[in-house]
Amino acid sequence: MGRKFQKAGGHMHSEGLKQSQQTEDSVSEITSYPAQIPSTSNLSPDAATSFLQQVLEYDQQISQHVYQQCLGSFSYPFVRFCEVSGDGLFWIPATALIWLFPTALTPETRAFVFNLFIAFIIDLIVVGAIKGTVKRSRPVHNKGHVVIVAMDHWSFPSGHSTRVVMIATLCWLNIGLWKDEFKQVWLPHLLKPLRHSRLPALHNFPLMIDEDYDGVWTFALMILSTWALATAISRIVLGRHYVLDVAAGVILGYLEGIFLHFMLFVPIEVSESLHHWVVSKCYHPQKK
């Protein structure tokens, strides 16, 4: 009997040791489990690079497809017009000359043109800095087409897209200015010949426009926005930029317009003081 009890006790002791060992192993596994979870910070840089390359290849394929399918003898004159009309070589000198002309604008409109000129300079710097940093080459599938004078050889972002969207954004943000100018300054000059016309049917036409001048100017801004969108799309159709270049340019142009309007808008007083000084130097030089 004593030997049986000794064997049973030894067996129970060994079983207890096994159970305690299993419990320790389980605790060890539980405590070591969080260390086995992969961290997002330890992802391979090659995976991110590979993903970016796939996105860029897909962007190139879509852009080339749009270029091959949309550019033709019928669409070419229109997209070329959009390209030339949205070029900085046209807008920067044009705004400077309009602002400098002594009696072309009212003080309010002249201040807007002056801010637009400053916006073009800032946009030129911002886009140039981004292009010089990213250094994405322009598309090669448009070789053989006439291009306008290129300021650089980089593609991201599209400078045309930033410029035209910024113009449209600033015009929409100043829609109150345009409505007042249209009603008080431009409309009387435009409708004066109609009021004195010999045709009675034209006498009521000024009243019709005067009652709905808000709708007239809203429609004009919608046309401007359509031009901006068409100009941005023309960069892809002409093969000058990729889709991502244009998309980034549209977003950047909108943000630039918002920032310049609310943060860096030059007051009318500053614009007028500078205008009077420049005009006095250009049109009334001091006699020696």
Tab-separated table of C-alpha atoms in Angstrom:
chain	number	residue	atom	x	y	z
A	1	MET	CA	0.000	0.000	0.000
A	2	GLY	CA	2.780	2.453	0.871
A	3	ARG	CA	4.461	1.843	-2.442
A	4	LYS	CA	1.179	2.448	-4.288
A	5	PHE	CA	0.684	5.749	-2.483
A	6	GLN	CA	4.258	6.744	-3.306
A	7	LYS	CA	3.718	5.938	-7.013
A	8	ALA	CA	0.423	7.823	-7.060
A	9	GLY	CA	2.022	10.798	-5.351
A	10	GLY	CA	4.913	10.777	-7.791
A	11	HIS	CA	2.534	10.604	-10.731
A	12	MET	CA	0.454	13.506	-9.390
A	13	HIS	CA	3.615	15.519	-8.763
A	14	SER	CA	4.825	14.972	-12.325
A	15	GLU	CA	1.414	15.946	-13.706
A	16	GLY	CA	1.481	19.135	-11.663
A	17	LEU	CA	4.905	19.995	-13.001
A	18	LYS	CA	3.666	19.465	-16.561
A	19	GLN	CA	0.627	21.685	-16.023
A	20	SER	CA	2.709	24.454	-14.445
A	21	GLN	CA	5.175	24.222	-17.344
A	22	GLN	CA	2.309	24.508	-19.870
A	23	THR	CA	0.905	27.505	-17.985
A	24	GLU	CA	4.290	29.236	-18.060
A	25	ASP	CA	4.612	28.523	-21.802
A	26	SER	CA	1.120	29.979	-22.413
A	27	VAL	CA	1.931	33.100	-20.429
A	28	SER	CA	5.186	33.428	-22.313
A	29	GLU	CA	3.349	33.188	-25.647
A	30	ILE	CA	0.759	35.786	-24.564
A	31	THR	CA	3.365	38.258	-23.366
A	32	SER	CA	5.451	37.799	-26.497
A	33	TYR	CA	2.503	38.089	-28.931
A	34	PRO	CA	2.434	41.917	-29.326
A	35	ALA	CA	6.052	41.878	-30.431
A	36	GLN	CA	5.087	39.620	-33.332
A	37	ILE	CA	2.609	42.189	-34.849
A	38	PRO	CA	4.218	43.897	-37.881
A	39	SER	CA	4.597	47.642	-37.483
A	40	THR	CA	3.518	49.992	-40.296
A	41	SER	CA	6.661	52.003	-39.672
A	42	ASN	CA	8.749	48.990	-40.681
A	43	LEU	CA	7.253	48.655	-44.176
A	44	SER	CA	9.831	48.320	-46.914
A	45	PRO	CA	10.590	51.512	-48.844
A	46	ASP	CA	10.678	49.380	-51.973
A	47	ALA	CA	6.946	48.665	-51.587
A	48	ALA	CA	6.102	52.391	-51.506
A	49	THR	CA	8.403	53.044	-54.467
A	50	SER	CA	6.827	50.213	-56.429
A	51	PHE	CA	3.338	51.539	-55.719
A	52	LEU	CA	4.330	55.054	-56.839
A	53	GLN	CA	5.838	53.659	-60.034
A	54	GLN	CA	2.625	51.794	-60.793
A	55	VAL	CA	0.583	54.970	-60.285
A	56	LEU	CA	2.890	56.949	-62.575
A	57	GLU	CA	2.803	54.235	-65.252
A	58	TYR	CA	-0.985	54.157	-65.100
A	59	ASP	CA	-1.014	57.971	-65.308
A	60	GLN	CA	1.204	57.853	-68.395
A	61	GLN	CA	-1.015	55.250	-70.076
A	62	ILE	CA	-4.205	57.240	-69.484
A	63	SER	CA	-2.577	60.487	-70.631
A	64	GLN	CA	-1.261	58.905	-73.810
A	65	HIS	CA	-4.661	57.353	-74.515
A	66	VAL	CA	-6.376	60.745	-74.142
A	67	TYR	CA	-3.771	62.317	-76.424
A	68	GLN	CA	-4.219	59.667	-79.117
A	69	GLN	CA	-8.011	59.601	-78.986
A	70	CYS	CA	-8.892	63.283	-78.512
A	71	LEU	CA	-6.336	65.234	-80.522
A	72	GLY	CA	-7.421	65.650	-84.121
A	73	SER	CA	-7.767	68.182	-86.900
A	74	PHE	CA	-11.115	69.330	-85.480
A	75	SER	CA	-10.042	69.773	-81.839
A	76	TYR	CA	-6.515	71.036	-82.460
A	77	PRO	CA	-7.374	74.714	-83.174
A	78	PHE	CA	-9.545	74.925	-80.049
A	79	VAL	CA	-7.014	73.369	-77.675
A	80	ARG	CA	-4.269	75.500	-79.184
A	81	PHE	CA	-6.378	78.581	-78.510
A	82	CYS	CA	-6.769	77.453	-74.890
A	83	GLU	CA	-3.025	76.918	-74.646
A	84	VAL	CA	-2.108	80.366	-75.942
A	85	SER	CA	-4.849	82.158	-73.989
A	86	GLY	CA	-3.702	80.595	-70.720
A	87	ASP	CA	-0.008	81.264	-71.162
A	88	GLY	CA	1.849	83.412	-68.661
A	89	LEU	CA	3.688	85.190	-71.471
A	90	PHE	CA	0.319	86.716	-72.345
A	91	TRP	CA	-1.234	87.301	-68.921
A	92	ILE	CA	1.687	88.858	-67.056
A	93	PRO	CA	2.422	91.646	-69.594
A	94	ALA	CA	-1.316	92.148	-70.255
A	95	THR	CA	-2.181	92.777	-66.595
A	96	ALA	CA	0.809	95.084	-66.196
A	97	LEU	CA	-0.165	97.183	-69.227
A	98	ILE	CA	-3.844	97.359	-68.248
A	99	TRP	CA	-2.926	98.472	-64.738
A	100	LEU	CA	-0.511	101.106	-66.039
A	101	PHE	CA	-2.985	102.656	-68.499
A	102	PRO	CA	-4.068	105.957	-66.894
A	103	THR	CA	-7.836	106.016	-67.488
A	104	ALA	CA	-8.722	102.468	-68.524
A	105	LEU	CA	-10.162	101.273	-65.199
A	106	THR	CA	-11.876	102.422	-62.049
A	107	PRO	CA	-9.798	102.325	-58.832
A	108	GLU	CA	-11.577	99.155	-57.699
A	109	THR	CA	-10.974	97.299	-60.947
A	110	ARG	CA	-7.414	98.588	-61.151
A	111	ALA	CA	-6.727	97.193	-57.678
A	112	PHE	CA	-8.033	93.800	-58.782
A	113	VAL	CA	-5.775	93.833	-61.858
A	114	PHE	CA	-2.811	94.793	-59.678
A	115	ASN	CA	-3.519	91.886	-57.326
A	116	LEU	CA	-3.892	89.596	-60.301
A	117	PHE	CA	-0.450	90.657	-61.529
A	118	ILE	CA	1.044	89.903	-58.111
A	119	ALA	CA	-0.769	86.562	-58.106
A	120	PHE	CA	0.865	85.624	-61.419
A	121	ILE	CA	4.319	86.394	-60.040
A	122	ILE	CA	3.693	84.349	-56.880
A	123	ASP	CA	2.237	81.499	-58.927
A	124	LEU	CA	5.316	81.544	-61.149
A	125	ILE	CA	7.577	81.219	-58.117
A	126	VAL	CA	5.539	78.496	-56.415
A	127	VAL	CA	5.101	76.350	-59.528
A	128	GLY	CA	8.755	76.800	-60.464
A	129	ALA	CA	9.876	75.708	-56.998
A	130	ILE	CA	7.690	72.584	-57.090
A	131	LYS	CA	8.806	71.682	-60.605
A	132	GLY	CA	12.447	72.106	-59.662
A	133	THR	CA	11.947	69.844	-56.647
A	134	VAL	CA	9.886	67.070	-58.264
A	135	LYS	CA	11.629	67.180	-61.672
A	136	ARG	CA	9.145	65.037	-63.542
A	137	SER	CA	9.925	64.988	-67.251
A	138	ARG	CA	7.299	66.087	-69.751
A	139	PRO	CA	5.481	63.531	-71.925
A	140	VAL	CA	7.356	62.246	-74.954
A	141	HIS	CA	4.345	61.034	-76.929
A	142	ASN	CA	3.640	64.512	-78.355
A	143	LYS	CA	6.830	64.906	-80.349
A	144	GLY	CA	6.303	66.642	-83.654
A	145	HIS	CA	3.710	69.166	-82.498
A	146	VAL	CA	4.429	72.881	-82.355
A	147	VAL	CA	4.787	74.132	-78.807
A	148	ILE	CA	4.809	77.591	-77.354
A	149	VAL	CA	7.896	78.930	-75.624
A	150	ALA	CA	8.534	76.653	-72.643
A	151	MET	CA	9.837	78.175	-69.434
A	152	ASP	CA	11.176	74.825	-68.230
A	153	HIS	CA	11.411	71.142	-69.086
A	154	TRP	CA	9.492	69.796	-66.100
A	155	SER	CA	5.919	68.592	-66.031
A	156	PHE	CA	4.579	68.524	-62.449
A	157	PRO	CA	2.449	70.532	-61.815
A	158	SER	CA	0.876	72.128	-64.877
A	159	GLY	CA	1.537	75.867	-64.814
A	160	HIS	CA	-1.301	76.585	-67.248
A	161	SER	CA	-3.736	74.756	-64.979
A	162	THR	CA	-2.687	76.618	-61.835
A	163	ARG	CA	-2.875	79.966	-63.631
A	164	VAL	CA	-6.306	79.648	-65.234
A	165	VAL	CA	-7.923	78.106	-62.146
A	166	MET	CA	-6.423	80.851	-59.993
A	167	ILE	CA	-7.875	83.478	-62.351
A	168	ALA	CA	-11.330	81.891	-62.205
A	169	THR	CA	-11.160	81.551	-58.405
A	170	LEU	CA	-10.192	85.190	-57.876
A	171	CYS	CA	-12.938	86.374	-60.240
A	172	TRP	CA	-15.578	84.339	-58.394
A	173	LEU	CA	-14.375	85.595	-55.026
A	174	ASN	CA	-14.746	89.162	-56.317
A	175	ILE	CA	-18.129	88.669	-57.946
A	176	GLY	CA	-19.582	91.548	-55.886
A	177	LEU	CA	-17.024	93.902	-57.414
A	178	TRP	CA	-17.889	92.814	-60.939
A	179	LYS	CA	-21.621	93.180	-60.374
A	180	ASP	CA	-21.220	96.729	-59.063
A	181	GLU	CA	-18.827	97.696	-61.847
A	182	PHE	CA	-21.082	96.174	-64.460
A	183	LYS	CA	-24.182	97.992	-63.237
A	184	GLN	CA	-22.677	101.370	-62.393
A	185	VAL	CA	-19.881	101.782	-64.944
A	186	TRP	CA	-19.980	99.407	-67.887
A	187	LEU	CA	-23.704	98.923	-68.428
A	188	PRO	CA	-24.587	102.638	-68.892
A	189	HIS	CA	-21.919	102.998	-71.584
A	190	LEU	CA	-22.991	99.813	-73.351
A	191	LEU	CA	-26.696	100.595	-73.332
A	192	LYS	CA	-26.546	104.308	-74.085
A	193	PRO	CA	-26.739	103.794	-77.881
A	194	LEU	CA	-29.750	101.498	-77.442
A	195	ARG	CA	-31.701	104.051	-75.400
A	196	HIS	CA	-31.311	106.606	-78.191
A	197	SER	CA	-31.909	104.156	-81.000
A	198	ARG	CA	-34.498	104.920	-83.664
A	199	LEU	CA	-35.853	101.392	-83.328
A	200	PRO	CA	-38.568	101.321	-80.632
A	201	ALA	CA	-38.031	97.607	-80.056
A	202	LEU	CA	-34.568	98.310	-78.631
A	203	HIS	CA	-35.732	100.893	-76.085
A	204	ASN	CA	-36.892	98.263	-73.576
A	205	PHE	CA	-33.795	96.110	-73.995
A	206	PRO	CA	-31.722	98.123	-71.471
A	207	LEU	CA	-34.444	97.695	-68.859
A	208	MET	CA	-34.453	93.930	-69.374
A	209	ILE	CA	-30.696	93.696	-68.836
A	210	ASP	CA	-30.778	96.129	-65.923
A	211	GLU	CA	-33.285	93.975	-64.067
A	212	ASP	CA	-31.240	90.778	-64.478
A	213	TYR	CA	-27.663	92.048	-64.425
A	214	ASP	CA	-26.788	89.564	-61.650
A	215	GLY	CA	-27.647	86.691	-63.934
A	216	VAL	CA	-25.679	88.220	-66.785
A	217	TRP	CA	-22.495	88.456	-64.766
A	218	THR	CA	-22.961	85.009	-63.213
A	219	PHE	CA	-23.277	83.602	-66.716
A	220	ALA	CA	-20.086	85.423	-67.704
A	221	LEU	CA	-18.195	83.854	-64.798
A	222	MET	CA	-19.520	80.443	-65.760
A	223	ILE	CA	-18.073	80.967	-69.226
A	224	LEU	CA	-14.767	81.950	-67.628
A	225	SER	CA	-14.800	78.787	-65.506
A	226	THR	CA	-15.538	76.692	-68.599
A	227	TRP	CA	-12.550	78.271	-70.330
A	228	ALA	CA	-10.345	77.483	-67.316
A	229	LEU	CA	-11.476	73.857	-67.278
A	230	ALA	CA	-11.022	73.514	-71.037
A	231	THR	CA	-7.524	75.001	-70.803
A	232	ALA	CA	-6.560	72.550	-68.078
A	233	ILE	CA	-7.866	69.592	-70.093
A	234	SER	CA	-6.117	70.869	-73.219
A	235	ARG	CA	-2.776	70.267	-71.532
A	236	ILE	CA	-3.532	66.529	-71.578
A	237	VAL	CA	-5.066	66.541	-75.060
A	238	LEU	CA	-2.019	68.312	-76.508
A	239	GLY	CA	0.312	65.918	-74.726
A	240	ARG	CA	2.034	68.695	-72.782
A	241	HIS	CA	1.250	67.225	-69.349
A	242	TYR	CA	0.039	64.075	-67.644
A	243	VAL	CA	-3.307	63.748	-65.890
A	244	LEU	CA	-1.751	63.994	-62.419
A	245	ASP	CA	0.102	67.159	-63.447
A	246	VAL	CA	-3.156	68.824	-64.438
A	247	ALA	CA	-5.046	67.571	-61.361
A	248	ALA	CA	-2.326	68.922	-59.067
A	249	GLY	CA	-2.319	72.218	-60.983
A	250	VAL	CA	-6.082	72.633	-60.596
A	251	ILE	CA	-5.925	72.017	-56.833
A	252	LEU	CA	-2.904	74.280	-56.405
A	253	GLY	CA	-4.475	77.091	-58.452
A	254	TYR	CA	-7.639	76.982	-56.351
A	255	LEU	CA	-5.654	77.076	-53.100
A	256	GLU	CA	-3.522	79.937	-54.404
A	257	GLY	CA	-6.631	81.943	-55.271
A	258	ILE	CA	-8.121	81.396	-51.818
A	259	PHE	CA	-4.857	82.273	-50.039
A	260	LEU	CA	-4.114	85.376	-52.108
A	261	HIS	CA	-7.650	86.733	-51.770
A	262	PHE	CA	-7.895	86.384	-48.000
A	263	MET	CA	-4.257	86.774	-46.946
A	264	LEU	CA	-2.305	88.878	-49.467
A	265	PHE	CA	-4.881	91.109	-51.149
A	266	VAL	CA	-3.372	94.574	-51.734
A	267	PRO	CA	-5.786	97.373	-50.702
A	268	ILE	CA	-7.129	99.895	-53.198
A	269	GLU	CA	-5.230	102.734	-51.506
A	270	VAL	CA	-1.874	101.036	-52.027
A	271	SER	CA	-2.672	100.209	-55.644
A	272	GLU	CA	-3.761	103.788	-56.384
A	273	SER	CA	-0.754	105.380	-54.683
A	274	LEU	CA	1.644	103.175	-56.592
A	275	HIS	CA	-0.285	103.735	-59.820
A	276	HIS	CA	-0.151	107.528	-59.485
A	277	TRP	CA	3.565	107.398	-58.789
A	278	VAL	CA	4.334	105.148	-61.788
A	279	VAL	CA	2.094	107.158	-64.128
A	280	SER	CA	3.709	110.421	-63.046
A	281	LYS	CA	7.116	108.972	-63.843
A	282	CYS	CA	6.088	107.440	-67.177
A	283	TYR	CA	3.706	110.044	-68.619
A	284	HIS	CA	4.947	113.211	-66.891
A	285	PRO	CA	8.708	112.921	-66.597
A	286	GLN	CA	10.430	115.652	-64.696
A	287	LYS	CA	12.200	118.211	-66.837
A	288	LYS	CA	15.871	118.613	-66.246
